[in-house]
Every structure is written in C-alpha cells, then in structure tokens.
Short mmCIF file of C-alpha atoms and ligand atoms in Angstrom, two decimals:
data_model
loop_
_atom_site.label_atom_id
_atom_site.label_comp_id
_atom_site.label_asym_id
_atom_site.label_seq_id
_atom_site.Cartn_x
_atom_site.Cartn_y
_atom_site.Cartn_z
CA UNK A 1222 134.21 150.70 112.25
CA UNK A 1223 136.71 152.77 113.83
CA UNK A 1224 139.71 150.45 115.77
CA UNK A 1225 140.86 153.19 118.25
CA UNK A 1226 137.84 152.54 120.19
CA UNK A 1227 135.70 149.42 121.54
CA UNK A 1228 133.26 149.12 118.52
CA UNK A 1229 129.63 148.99 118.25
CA UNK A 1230 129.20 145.49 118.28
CA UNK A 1231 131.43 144.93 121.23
CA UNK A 1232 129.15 147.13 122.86
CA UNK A 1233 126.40 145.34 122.07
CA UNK A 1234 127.09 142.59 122.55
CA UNK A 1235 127.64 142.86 126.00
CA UNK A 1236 124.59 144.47 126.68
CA UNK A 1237 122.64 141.88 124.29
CA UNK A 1238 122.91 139.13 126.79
CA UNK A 1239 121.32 140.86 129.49
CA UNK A 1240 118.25 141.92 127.17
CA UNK A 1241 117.67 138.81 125.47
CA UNK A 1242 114.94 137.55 128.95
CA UNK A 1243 113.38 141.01 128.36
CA UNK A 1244 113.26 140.27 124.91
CA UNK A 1245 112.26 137.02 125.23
CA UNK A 1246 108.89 138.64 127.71
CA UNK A 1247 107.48 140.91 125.43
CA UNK A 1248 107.32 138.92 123.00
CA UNK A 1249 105.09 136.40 124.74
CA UNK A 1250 102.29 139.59 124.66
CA UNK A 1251 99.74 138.95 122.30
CA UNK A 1252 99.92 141.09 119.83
CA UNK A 1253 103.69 140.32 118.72
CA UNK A 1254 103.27 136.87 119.20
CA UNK A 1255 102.20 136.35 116.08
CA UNK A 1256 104.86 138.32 114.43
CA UNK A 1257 107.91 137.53 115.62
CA UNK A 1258 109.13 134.00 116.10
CA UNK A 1259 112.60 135.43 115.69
CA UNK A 1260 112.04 139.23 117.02
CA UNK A 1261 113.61 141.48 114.64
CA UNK A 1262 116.51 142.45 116.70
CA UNK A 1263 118.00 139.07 117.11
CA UNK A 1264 117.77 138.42 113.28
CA UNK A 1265 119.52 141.56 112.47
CA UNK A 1266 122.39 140.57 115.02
CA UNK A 1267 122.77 137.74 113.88
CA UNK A 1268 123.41 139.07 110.42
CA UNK A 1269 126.02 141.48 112.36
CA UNK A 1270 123.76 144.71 111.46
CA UNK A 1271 121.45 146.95 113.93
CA UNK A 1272 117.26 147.19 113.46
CA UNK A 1273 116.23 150.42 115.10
CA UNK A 1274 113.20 152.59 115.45
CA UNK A 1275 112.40 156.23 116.09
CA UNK A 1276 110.51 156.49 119.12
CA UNK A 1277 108.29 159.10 120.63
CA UNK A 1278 109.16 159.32 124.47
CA UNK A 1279 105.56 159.25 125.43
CA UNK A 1280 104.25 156.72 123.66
CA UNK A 1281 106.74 154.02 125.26
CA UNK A 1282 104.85 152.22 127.02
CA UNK A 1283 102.03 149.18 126.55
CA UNK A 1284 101.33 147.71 123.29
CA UNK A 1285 104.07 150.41 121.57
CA UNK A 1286 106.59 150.01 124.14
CA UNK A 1287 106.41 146.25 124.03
CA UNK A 1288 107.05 145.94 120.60
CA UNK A 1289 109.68 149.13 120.36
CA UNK A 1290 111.51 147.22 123.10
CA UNK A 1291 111.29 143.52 121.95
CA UNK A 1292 111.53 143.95 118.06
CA UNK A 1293 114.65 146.69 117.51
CA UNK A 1294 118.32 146.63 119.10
CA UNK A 1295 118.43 150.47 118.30
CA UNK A 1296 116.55 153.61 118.82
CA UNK A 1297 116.64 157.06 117.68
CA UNK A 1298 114.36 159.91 119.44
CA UNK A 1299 112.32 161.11 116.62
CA UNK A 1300 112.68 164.87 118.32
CA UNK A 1301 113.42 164.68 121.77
CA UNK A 1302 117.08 165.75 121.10
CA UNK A 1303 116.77 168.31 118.39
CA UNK A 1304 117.81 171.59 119.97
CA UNK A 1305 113.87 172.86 119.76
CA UNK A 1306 112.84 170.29 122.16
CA UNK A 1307 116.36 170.42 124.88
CA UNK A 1308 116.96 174.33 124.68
CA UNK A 1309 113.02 176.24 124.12
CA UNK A 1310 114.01 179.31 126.09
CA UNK A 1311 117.76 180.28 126.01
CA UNK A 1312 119.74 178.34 129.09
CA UNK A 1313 116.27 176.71 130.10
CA UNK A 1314 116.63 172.87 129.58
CA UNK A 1315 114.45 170.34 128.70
CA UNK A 1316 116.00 166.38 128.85
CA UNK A 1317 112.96 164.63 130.03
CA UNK A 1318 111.88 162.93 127.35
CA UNK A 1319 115.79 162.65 125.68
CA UNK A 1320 116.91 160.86 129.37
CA UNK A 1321 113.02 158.58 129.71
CA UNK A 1322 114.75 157.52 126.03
CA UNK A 1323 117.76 156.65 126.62
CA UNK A 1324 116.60 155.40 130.20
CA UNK A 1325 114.32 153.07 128.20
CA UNK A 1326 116.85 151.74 125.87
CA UNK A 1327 119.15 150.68 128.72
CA UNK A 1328 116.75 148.77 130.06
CA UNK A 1329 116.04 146.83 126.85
CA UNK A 1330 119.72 146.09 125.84
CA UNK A 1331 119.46 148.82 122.87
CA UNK A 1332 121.85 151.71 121.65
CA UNK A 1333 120.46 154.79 120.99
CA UNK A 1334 121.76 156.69 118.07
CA UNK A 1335 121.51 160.86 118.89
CA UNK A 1336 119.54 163.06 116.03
CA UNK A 1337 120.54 165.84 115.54
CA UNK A 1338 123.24 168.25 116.46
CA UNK A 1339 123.83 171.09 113.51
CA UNK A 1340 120.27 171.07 111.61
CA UNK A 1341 118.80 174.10 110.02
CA UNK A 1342 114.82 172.85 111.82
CA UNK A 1343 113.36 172.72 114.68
CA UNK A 1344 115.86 174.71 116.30
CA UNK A 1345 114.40 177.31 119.17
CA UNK A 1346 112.90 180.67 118.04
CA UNK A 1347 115.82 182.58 119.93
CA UNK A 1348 118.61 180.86 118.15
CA UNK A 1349 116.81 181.28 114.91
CA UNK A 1350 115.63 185.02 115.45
CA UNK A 1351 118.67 185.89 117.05
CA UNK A 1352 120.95 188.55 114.86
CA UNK A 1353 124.71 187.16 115.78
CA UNK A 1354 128.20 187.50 115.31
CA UNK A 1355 130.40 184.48 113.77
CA UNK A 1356 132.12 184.47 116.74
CA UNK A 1357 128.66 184.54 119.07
CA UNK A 1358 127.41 181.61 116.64
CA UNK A 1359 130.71 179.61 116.61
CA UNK A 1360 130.67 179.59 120.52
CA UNK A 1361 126.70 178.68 120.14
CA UNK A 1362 127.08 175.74 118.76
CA UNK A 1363 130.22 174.61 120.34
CA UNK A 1364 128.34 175.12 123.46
CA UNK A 1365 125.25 173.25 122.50
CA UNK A 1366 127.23 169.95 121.60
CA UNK A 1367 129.85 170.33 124.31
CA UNK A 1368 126.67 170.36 126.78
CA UNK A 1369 124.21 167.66 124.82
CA UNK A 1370 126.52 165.10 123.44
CA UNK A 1371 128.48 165.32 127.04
CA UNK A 1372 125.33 164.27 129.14
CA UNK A 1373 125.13 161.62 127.27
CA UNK A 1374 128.72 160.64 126.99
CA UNK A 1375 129.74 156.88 126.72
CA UNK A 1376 125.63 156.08 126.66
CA UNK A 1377 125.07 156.91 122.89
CA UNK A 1378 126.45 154.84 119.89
CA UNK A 1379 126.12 157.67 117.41
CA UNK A 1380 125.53 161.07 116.80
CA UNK A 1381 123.65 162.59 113.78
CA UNK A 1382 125.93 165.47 114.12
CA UNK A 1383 125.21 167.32 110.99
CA UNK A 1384 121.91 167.18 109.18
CA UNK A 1385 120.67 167.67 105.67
CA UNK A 1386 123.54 169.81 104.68
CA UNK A 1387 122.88 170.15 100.65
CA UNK A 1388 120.34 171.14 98.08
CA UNK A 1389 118.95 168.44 95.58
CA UNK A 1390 121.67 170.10 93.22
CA UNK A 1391 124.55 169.56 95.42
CA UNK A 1392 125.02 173.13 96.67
CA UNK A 1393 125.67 173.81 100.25
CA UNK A 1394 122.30 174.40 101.90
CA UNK A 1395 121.83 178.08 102.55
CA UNK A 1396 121.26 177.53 106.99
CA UNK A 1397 121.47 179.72 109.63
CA UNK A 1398 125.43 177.34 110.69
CA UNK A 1399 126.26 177.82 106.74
CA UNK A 1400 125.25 181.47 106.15
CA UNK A 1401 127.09 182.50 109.31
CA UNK A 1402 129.99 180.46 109.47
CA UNK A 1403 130.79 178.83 106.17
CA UNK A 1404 131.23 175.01 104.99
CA UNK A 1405 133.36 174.71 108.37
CA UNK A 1406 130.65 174.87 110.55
CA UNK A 1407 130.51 171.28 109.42
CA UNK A 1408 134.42 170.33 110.50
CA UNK A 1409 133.46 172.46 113.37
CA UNK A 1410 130.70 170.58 114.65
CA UNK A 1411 132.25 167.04 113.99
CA UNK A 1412 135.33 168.00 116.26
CA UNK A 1413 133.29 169.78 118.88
CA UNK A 1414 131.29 165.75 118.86
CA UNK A 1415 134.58 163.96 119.28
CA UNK A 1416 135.90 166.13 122.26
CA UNK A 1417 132.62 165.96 123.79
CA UNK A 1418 131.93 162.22 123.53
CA UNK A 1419 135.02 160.53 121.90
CA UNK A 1420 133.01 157.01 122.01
CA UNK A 1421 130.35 158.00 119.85
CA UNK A 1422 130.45 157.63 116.56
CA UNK A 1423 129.95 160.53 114.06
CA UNK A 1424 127.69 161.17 111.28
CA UNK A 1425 126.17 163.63 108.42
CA UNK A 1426 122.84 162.50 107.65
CA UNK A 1427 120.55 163.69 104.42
CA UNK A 1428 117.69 162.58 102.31
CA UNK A 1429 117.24 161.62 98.89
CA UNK A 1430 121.15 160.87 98.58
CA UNK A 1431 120.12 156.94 98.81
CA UNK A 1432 120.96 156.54 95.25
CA UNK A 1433 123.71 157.99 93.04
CA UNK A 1434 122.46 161.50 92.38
CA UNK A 1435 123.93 165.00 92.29
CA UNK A 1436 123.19 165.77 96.00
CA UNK A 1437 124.46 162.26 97.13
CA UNK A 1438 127.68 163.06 95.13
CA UNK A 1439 128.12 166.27 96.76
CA UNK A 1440 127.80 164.28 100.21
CA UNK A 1441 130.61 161.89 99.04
CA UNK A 1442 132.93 164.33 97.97
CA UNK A 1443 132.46 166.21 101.58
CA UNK A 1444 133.20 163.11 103.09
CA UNK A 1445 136.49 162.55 100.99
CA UNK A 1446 137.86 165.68 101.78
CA UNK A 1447 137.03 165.66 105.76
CA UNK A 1448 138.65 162.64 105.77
CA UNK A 1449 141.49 163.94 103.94
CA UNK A 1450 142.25 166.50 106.23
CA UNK A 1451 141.58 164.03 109.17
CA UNK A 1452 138.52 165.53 110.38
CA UNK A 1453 136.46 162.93 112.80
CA UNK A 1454 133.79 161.80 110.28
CA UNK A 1455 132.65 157.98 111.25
CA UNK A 1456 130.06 157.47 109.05
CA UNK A 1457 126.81 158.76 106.52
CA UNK A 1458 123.11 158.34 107.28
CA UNK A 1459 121.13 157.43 104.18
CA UNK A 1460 117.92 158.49 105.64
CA UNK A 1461 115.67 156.83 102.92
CA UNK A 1462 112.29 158.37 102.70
CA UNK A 1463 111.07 156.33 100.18
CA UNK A 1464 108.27 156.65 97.47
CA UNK A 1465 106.38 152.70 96.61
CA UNK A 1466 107.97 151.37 93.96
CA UNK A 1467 110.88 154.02 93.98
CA UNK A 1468 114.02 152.35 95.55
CA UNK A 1469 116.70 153.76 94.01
CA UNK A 1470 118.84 151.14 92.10
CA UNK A 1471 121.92 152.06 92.47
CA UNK A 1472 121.55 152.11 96.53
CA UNK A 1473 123.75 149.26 97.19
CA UNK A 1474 126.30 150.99 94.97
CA UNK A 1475 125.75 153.78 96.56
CA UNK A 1476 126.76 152.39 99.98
CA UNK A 1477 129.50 150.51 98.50
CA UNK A 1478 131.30 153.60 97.53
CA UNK A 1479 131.08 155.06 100.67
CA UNK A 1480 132.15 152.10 102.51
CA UNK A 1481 135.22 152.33 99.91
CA UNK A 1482 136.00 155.82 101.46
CA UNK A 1483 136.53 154.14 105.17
CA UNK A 1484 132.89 155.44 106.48
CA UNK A 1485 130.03 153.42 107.67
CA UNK A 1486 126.76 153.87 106.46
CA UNK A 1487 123.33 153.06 107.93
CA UNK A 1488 120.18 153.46 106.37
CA UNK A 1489 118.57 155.68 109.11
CA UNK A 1490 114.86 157.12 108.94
CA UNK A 1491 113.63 155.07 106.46
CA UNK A 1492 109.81 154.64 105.33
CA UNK A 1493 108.23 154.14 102.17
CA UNK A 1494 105.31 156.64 101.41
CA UNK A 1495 102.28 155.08 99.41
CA UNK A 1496 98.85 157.13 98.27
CA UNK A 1497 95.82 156.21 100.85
CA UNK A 1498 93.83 153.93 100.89
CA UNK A 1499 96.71 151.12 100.98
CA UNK A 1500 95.37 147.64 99.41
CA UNK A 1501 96.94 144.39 98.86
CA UNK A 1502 98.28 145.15 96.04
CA UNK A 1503 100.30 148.35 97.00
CA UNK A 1504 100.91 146.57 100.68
CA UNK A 1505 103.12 143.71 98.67
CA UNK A 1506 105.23 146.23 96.45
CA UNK A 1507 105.78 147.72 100.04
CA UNK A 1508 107.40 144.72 100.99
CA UNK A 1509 109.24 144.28 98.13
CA UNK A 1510 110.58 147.64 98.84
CA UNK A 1511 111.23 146.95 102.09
CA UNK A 1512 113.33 143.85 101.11
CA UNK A 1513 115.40 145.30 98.84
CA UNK A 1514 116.52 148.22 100.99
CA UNK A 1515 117.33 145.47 103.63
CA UNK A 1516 118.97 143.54 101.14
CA UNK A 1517 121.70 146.41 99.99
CA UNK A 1518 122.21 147.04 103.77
CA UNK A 1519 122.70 143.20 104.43
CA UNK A 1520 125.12 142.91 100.99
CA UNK A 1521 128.06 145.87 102.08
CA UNK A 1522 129.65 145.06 105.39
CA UNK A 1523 130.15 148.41 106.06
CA UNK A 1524 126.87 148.90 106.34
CA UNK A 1525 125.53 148.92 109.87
CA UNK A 1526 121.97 148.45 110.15
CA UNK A 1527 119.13 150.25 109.48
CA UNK A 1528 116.53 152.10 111.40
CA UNK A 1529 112.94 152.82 110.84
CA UNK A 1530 111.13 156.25 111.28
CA UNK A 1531 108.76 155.17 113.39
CA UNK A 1532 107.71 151.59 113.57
CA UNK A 1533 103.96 151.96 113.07
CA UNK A 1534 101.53 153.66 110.99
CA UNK A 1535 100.50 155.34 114.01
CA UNK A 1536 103.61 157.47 114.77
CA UNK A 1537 104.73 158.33 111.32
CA UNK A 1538 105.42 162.02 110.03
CA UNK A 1539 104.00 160.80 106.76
CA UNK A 1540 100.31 161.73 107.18
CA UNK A 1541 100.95 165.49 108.41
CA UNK A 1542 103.90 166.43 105.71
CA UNK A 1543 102.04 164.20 102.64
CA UNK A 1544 97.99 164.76 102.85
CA UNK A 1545 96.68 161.90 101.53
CA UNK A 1546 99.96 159.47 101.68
CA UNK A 1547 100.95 157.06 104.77
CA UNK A 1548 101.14 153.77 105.46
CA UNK A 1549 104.55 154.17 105.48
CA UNK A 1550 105.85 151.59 107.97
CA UNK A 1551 106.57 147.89 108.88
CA UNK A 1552 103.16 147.79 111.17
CA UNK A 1553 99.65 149.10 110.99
CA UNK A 1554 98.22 151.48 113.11
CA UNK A 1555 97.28 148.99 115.49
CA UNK A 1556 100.19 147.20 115.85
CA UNK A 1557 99.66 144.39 113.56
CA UNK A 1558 102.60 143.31 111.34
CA UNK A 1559 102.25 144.08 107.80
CA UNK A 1560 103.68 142.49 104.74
CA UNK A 1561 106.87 144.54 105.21
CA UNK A 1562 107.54 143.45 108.37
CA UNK A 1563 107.75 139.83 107.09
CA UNK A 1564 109.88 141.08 104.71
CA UNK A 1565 112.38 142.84 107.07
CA UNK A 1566 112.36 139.53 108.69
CA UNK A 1567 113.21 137.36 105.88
CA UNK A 1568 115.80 139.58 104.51
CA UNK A 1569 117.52 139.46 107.87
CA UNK A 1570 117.08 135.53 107.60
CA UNK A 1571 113.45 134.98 109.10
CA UNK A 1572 110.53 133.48 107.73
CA UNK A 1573 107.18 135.11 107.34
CA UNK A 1574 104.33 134.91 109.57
CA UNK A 1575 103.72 131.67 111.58
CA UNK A 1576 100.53 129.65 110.49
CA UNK A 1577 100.25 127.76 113.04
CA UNK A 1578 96.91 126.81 114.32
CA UNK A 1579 95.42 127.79 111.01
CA UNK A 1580 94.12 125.83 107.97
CA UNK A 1581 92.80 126.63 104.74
CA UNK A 1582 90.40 124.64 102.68
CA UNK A 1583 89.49 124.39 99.36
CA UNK A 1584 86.12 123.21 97.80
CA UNK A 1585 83.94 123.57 94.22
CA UNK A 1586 80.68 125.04 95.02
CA UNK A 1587 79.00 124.28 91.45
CA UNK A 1588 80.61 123.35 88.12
CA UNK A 1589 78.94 123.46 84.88
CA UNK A 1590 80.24 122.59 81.00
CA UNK A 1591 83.42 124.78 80.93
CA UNK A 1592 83.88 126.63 84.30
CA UNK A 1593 83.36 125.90 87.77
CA UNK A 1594 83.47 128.31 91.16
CA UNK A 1595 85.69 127.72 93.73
CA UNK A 1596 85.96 129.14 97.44
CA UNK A 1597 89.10 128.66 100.09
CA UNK A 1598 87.95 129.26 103.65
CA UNK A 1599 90.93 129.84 106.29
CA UNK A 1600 89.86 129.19 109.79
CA UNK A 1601 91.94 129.16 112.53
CA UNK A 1602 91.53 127.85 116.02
CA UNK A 1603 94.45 127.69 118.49
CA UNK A 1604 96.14 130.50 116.36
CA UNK A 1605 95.92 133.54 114.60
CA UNK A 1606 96.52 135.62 111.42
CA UNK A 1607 97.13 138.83 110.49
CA UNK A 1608 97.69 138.58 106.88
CA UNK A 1609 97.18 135.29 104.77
CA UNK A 1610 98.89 133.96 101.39
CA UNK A 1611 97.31 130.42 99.86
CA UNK A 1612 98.79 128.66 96.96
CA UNK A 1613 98.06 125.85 95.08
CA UNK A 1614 99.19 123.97 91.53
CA UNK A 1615 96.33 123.08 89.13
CA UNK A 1616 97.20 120.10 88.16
CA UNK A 1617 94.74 119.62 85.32
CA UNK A 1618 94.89 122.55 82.76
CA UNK A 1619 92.39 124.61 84.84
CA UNK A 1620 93.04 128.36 85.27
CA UNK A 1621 91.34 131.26 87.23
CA UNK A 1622 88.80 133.97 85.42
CA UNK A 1623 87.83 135.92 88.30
CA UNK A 1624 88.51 136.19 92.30
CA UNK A 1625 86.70 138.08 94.70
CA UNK A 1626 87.90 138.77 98.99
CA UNK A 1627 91.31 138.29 97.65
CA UNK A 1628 94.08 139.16 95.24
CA UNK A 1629 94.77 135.73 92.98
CA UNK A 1630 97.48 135.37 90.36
CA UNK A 1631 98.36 132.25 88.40
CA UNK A 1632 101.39 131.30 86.55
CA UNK A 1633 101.35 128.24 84.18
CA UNK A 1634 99.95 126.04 87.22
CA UNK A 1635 100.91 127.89 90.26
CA UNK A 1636 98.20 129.67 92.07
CA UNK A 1637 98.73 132.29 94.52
CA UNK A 1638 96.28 134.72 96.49
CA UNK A 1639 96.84 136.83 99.14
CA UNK A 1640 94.27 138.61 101.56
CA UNK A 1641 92.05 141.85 100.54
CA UNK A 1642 93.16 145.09 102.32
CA UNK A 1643 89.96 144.21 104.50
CA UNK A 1644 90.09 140.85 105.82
CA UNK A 1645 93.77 139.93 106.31
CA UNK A 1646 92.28 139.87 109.89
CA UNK A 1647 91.81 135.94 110.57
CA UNK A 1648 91.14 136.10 114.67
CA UNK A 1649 91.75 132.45 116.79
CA UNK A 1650 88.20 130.78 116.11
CA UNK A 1651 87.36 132.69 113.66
CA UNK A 1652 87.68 132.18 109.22
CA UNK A 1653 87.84 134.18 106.03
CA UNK A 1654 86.03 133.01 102.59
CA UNK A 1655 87.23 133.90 99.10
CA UNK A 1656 86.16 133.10 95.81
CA UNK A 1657 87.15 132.80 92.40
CA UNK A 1658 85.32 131.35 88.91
CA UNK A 1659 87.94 129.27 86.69
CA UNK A 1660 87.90 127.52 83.64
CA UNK A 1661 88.18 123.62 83.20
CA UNK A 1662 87.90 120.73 80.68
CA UNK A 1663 88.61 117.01 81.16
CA UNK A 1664 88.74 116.75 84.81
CA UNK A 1665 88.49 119.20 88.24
CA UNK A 1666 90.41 117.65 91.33
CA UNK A 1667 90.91 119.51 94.26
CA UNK A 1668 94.32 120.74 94.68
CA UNK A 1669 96.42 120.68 97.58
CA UNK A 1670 96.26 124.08 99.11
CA UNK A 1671 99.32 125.46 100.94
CA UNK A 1672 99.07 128.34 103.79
CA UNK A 1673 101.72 130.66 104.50
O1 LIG B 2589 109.64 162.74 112.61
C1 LIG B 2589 109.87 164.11 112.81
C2 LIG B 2589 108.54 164.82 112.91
O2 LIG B 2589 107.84 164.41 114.06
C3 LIG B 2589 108.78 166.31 112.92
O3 LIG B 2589 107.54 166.98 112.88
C4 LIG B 2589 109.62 166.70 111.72
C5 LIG B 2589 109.87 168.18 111.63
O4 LIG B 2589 110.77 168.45 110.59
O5 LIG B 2589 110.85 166.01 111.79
C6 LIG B 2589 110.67 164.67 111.66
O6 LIG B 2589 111.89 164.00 111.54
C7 LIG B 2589 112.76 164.42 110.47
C8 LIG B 2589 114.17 164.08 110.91
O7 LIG B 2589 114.44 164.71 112.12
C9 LIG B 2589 115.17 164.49 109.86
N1 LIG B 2589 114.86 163.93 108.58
C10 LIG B 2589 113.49 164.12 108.11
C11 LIG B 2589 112.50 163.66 109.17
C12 LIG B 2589 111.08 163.80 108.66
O8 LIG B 2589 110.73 165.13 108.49
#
C-alpha cells in the first residue's frame, strides 16, 4: 500500500460499518440464505483482503443485485467504463451505466475498482479509424483520463490504467497507444491517472501472466523500471482466466515477487473455464481451483483481494468467446452457490454450506452371500440444499462396487459421495435417493452417516 495517502483499508473500513445492516438484509433473501452464513465480503475483510465482482449495470437489481451487493466488498464494471461504452461518438458521453455503478456501490459500502483506461479493445470506431499525429494521440489520451478518472475522483479505489500491454512472448503489444507513441504511452498514462485522481491507486493489468512465464516476466521487468524512474505504478492485476485443472503453480511465487518490487497485486477477472456439460466431478476440481487461487492471494500480504469476472454463470464472457466452455464462476446460472463458492468461503475462513434442517439416512435394501445394496436418502424439512456431500466409515471391511445418483469414493474405510450434476437440488420438504452395491463378509452394520 502506498503511505502518502489514506489506504484502501482505511477507506473501507469506514464505509464497512455503514454497509454491514445492508449486508446483513440481503442476505436474509432466500436464495443467499443458504449460502452465506458469513457473506463473502465479511470473510475476506476479515482476512484483510477485498472479494469483488464484475457487474453489468443493468442487471443490478433483484436476485443479482442482492447477492452482488451482500456477497462482495468490491466491484469492477465489466464495460461500462471502457472508452467504447463512455465516448461512442467523439465528445458525446455516455456515464449512465459507469455513475448507476458506482452509485450502487456507495450504497452497499463497496469500492469500485475502474477498468480500463489505455486498452487496445473496445475503444470507439473514431479513435480506432482515426489517422493521427503523436501529438493528436498524446493529447487523446491525456484528455480521456484527465476527463474519466476526474469524474470519478476520490470515489474509485483503483484504476486499471493500462491493459494487456504484451504478447505471450513478452514483446510489447503492437496497439494503436504503442504503435503511435512508443512504450511511454504507458508512463504517460500512469502520470496522466495520478494528476487526475491522486487517491486512486494505479495498475497494469494482463492475462495469462498468473504464473512465471515469459509474458509475466516482461510485466515484472516493466514494473521494475517504472518504479525506478519513479513513475506512479501502485500495483499489477493478475487477471486469471483460468483453464480446470490449470492453476499455474508458481502463482503464489509469482505474486511474491511482485510484492518484493513494492507493488500490490490483486487477482482481478478471474474465472475458471471448464468444457460443457459441467458434472460433479469437474464442479469439485473447480473448487479446488478456486481454493488454491484464494489461497496464494490469502498467503502474500501484498496481495489485496481478488475479484471475480462476473459472479454467476449467467453473466460470464465465457460462453460467447469459448463455444462449448462455461461454467466458469462461483454460482450457477440461477443463482445457486456452487462448490466453488464454498470454497472461496473456506479459504477466506468460512465453512461450507449450512445443513441445517436436513438429514440423511442410510439403509440396506437386500443383502445376499457376498454383497448387499445400499441407498442414502437426504430429506430436508425446515431447510434447504443446494449441493450435498455424505460420508461415512465402514467399520466392518465392507467396500463400495458401484453407485448410482451420486459420485462415491472410498478410502481404506472412509466413504464419501457427493451429489450428481442433476440433483444437488434438495428443496425444504423435499429428498434425494442414491444408491450404491458393496461388498461384505462377516457382518453389515449401518454406519453413521455424516451430512455436510
Ligand atoms: O467481460 C467483458 C465482455 O463482456 C466483453 O465482451 C469483452 C470484450 O473484449 O471484454 C470482457 O472483459 C475483458 C476485460 O475487459 C479485460 N480482460 C479480458 C476480459 C474478457 O474478455
């Protein structure tokens, strides 16, 4: 954190105390109620980090603006403040959905982190057909961030201020800033942030540079020699668009080293991509993945938090960019938590989903020589479930052949299944039934069958 200025979690704080009855509301609406006994956003601060979302301006309201509001302490517009969406026609303006954001997050205690400022997309067909001078492009984007970063000055926690500025080999990315004003459009733009908001802090942002890498390397010696020359550079955005099973394994490394430069670091637009349809199988690697992002984030102290792009499966890029891949975030597509939510909660120090209300039982439906078949049935009544683990030990050498409605593994005695990617679904007075064929000899009790 810089010292010059009041830092980030000053800030918040003071703004935390008034949200926490909001807070404290929408969480009482039904469909987070079962997810959050500690929303998000209070885990996370405890734990001194941020959880944030990208949010789509018109979507902020009911089920998705309950949840945006109660579960993250941060937001980023997803595109309401690239210069596309502000600037369309040259000197014809276009904050409504930037200000209904920010508006929004104010209300809800949250700081909103501004994406993006120097970007080679979605920037407005004039700026991008236009044929210009350095000079005419130098004063274009000193204009642009002198004009959006000051309407927003002393509101916004951070700037994005330069996006996606290499090549997966490290090059310089050939943009319409670089080609026409060199490497210092990046210096440029990062002073141009400070004069215009000099509370705000600063960042360069890219993808695929979570783990060590050529391109990542390239970032990290940038960010060396701004600092060097004392050029206002706060911190890097990991953006972490992940693939299932792919977190790099050198992330928390990775954020170490730039934490060792004097920069902060927040993972920033992450999601992890898996191929359609998603199953139990692929939803619990998910959450795994989750974890350990949350984990290298939690581990560095320099490490601020870490945002999600998008915070349902309904409002992800994923689908459009990667046909046949989604999925890609902590809740479904109708707002029910998923296993990766859970395990964004525990890593921040939560516990998984409450059980409350629910039971699960366990009988023997018919037993011959050497095998028998077993069923569990969860019910629940007074409560409700999204997504259901059982365990049990088997105390008496006996050991599962076969399950079907679920996903069971055993280890020596320890039994586990979790739901089918169909009937996680366990609604207040309603119940699920799974079965499974196992082996025995000797004896058969019924175990003791945990839910959770
Ligand atoms: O989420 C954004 C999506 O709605 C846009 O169509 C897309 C266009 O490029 O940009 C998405 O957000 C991007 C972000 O601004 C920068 N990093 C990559 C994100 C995913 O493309």
């Amino acid at each position: 954190m810089r010292t010059s200025r009041p830092s980030l979690r000053v800030r918040l704080t003071a703004v935390l105390a008034g949200a926490a009855a909001v807070g404290a509301l929408l969480t009482a609406g039904a469909t987070t109620a079962r997810a959050a006994d500690v929303p998000l956003r209070d885990l996370a601060d405890a734990k001194s980090k941020v959880m944030g979302t990208a949010v789509t301006g018109s979507k902020l309201t009911g089920t998705y603006g309950d949840i945006a509001g109660a579960q993250f302490n941060w937001l980023t517009p997803g595109n309401a403040m690239k210069w596309g969406s502000v600037e369309p026609t040259r000197g014809t303006y276009n904050w409504a959905e930037a200000d209904q954001i920010v508006a929004f997050a104010e209300a809800h205690g949250q700081q909103v982190r501004g994406h993006t400022l120097a970007w080679h997309s979605q920037n407005p067909s004039w700026l991008t057909n236009g044929t210009w001078t350095s000079a005419e492009l130098s004063q274009l984007l000193n204009d642009h961030i002198a004009l959006e970063v000051g309407r927003y000055k002393g509101r916004l926690a951070a700037w994005d201020v330069v996006n996606e500025p290499f090549n997966e080999d490290g090059t310089y990315r050939q943009t319409l800033w670089y080609n026409g004003l060199g490497t210092g459009y990046i210096a440029q733009a990062l002073t141009a942030a400070r004069a215009a908001d000099p509370d705000a802090e600063l960042y360069i942002n890219d993808y695929n540079v979570e783990g060590v890498n050529a391109k990542c390397t390239a970032l990290y010696n940038l960010v060396k020699s701004l600092k060097e020359q004392g050029v206002p550079i706060d911190g890097v955005g990991l953006q972490a668009h992940l693939i299932l099973g792919q977190v790099p394994s050198t992330l928390q490394q990775n954020i170490q080293r730039f934490a060792d430069l004097g920069v902060d670091v927040a993972i920033t637009e992450l999601d992890i991509r898996m191929t359609l349809p998603s199953d139990s199988t692929k939803l619990a690697q998910q959450a795994a993945d989750y974890k350990a992002v949350m984990n290298a984030c939690v581990a560095v102290t320099r490490c601020t938090g870490v945002t999600v792009w998008g915070f349902t499966d309904s409002d992800s890029w994923i689908p459009d960019t990667f046909p046949g891949q989604g999925a890609a975030t902590p809740y479904d597509e109708n707002y029910a938590p998923k296993p990766a939510y859970y395990a964004i909660a525990e890593a921040l120090g939560g516990s998984g989903p409450s059980t409350d209300g629910c039971t699960a039982t366990y009988s023997v439906s018919s037993q011959w020589n050497t095998g028998f078949t077993g069923q569990v049935t969860i019910a629940c009544a007074g409560g409700s479930l999204s997504s259901w683990k059982v365990g049990w030990e088997f105390g008496a050498g006996q050991q599962i052949t076969q399950a079907w409605n679920a996903t069971c593994t055993q280890s020596g005695t320890a039994v586990q299944c979790v739901n089918a990617s169909y009937n996680g679904t366990v609604a207040d007075g309603g119940s699920v039934t799974f079965g499974f064929n196992g082996s025995w000899s000797g004896s058969n009790p019924v175990p003791t069958v945990a839910l959770g």
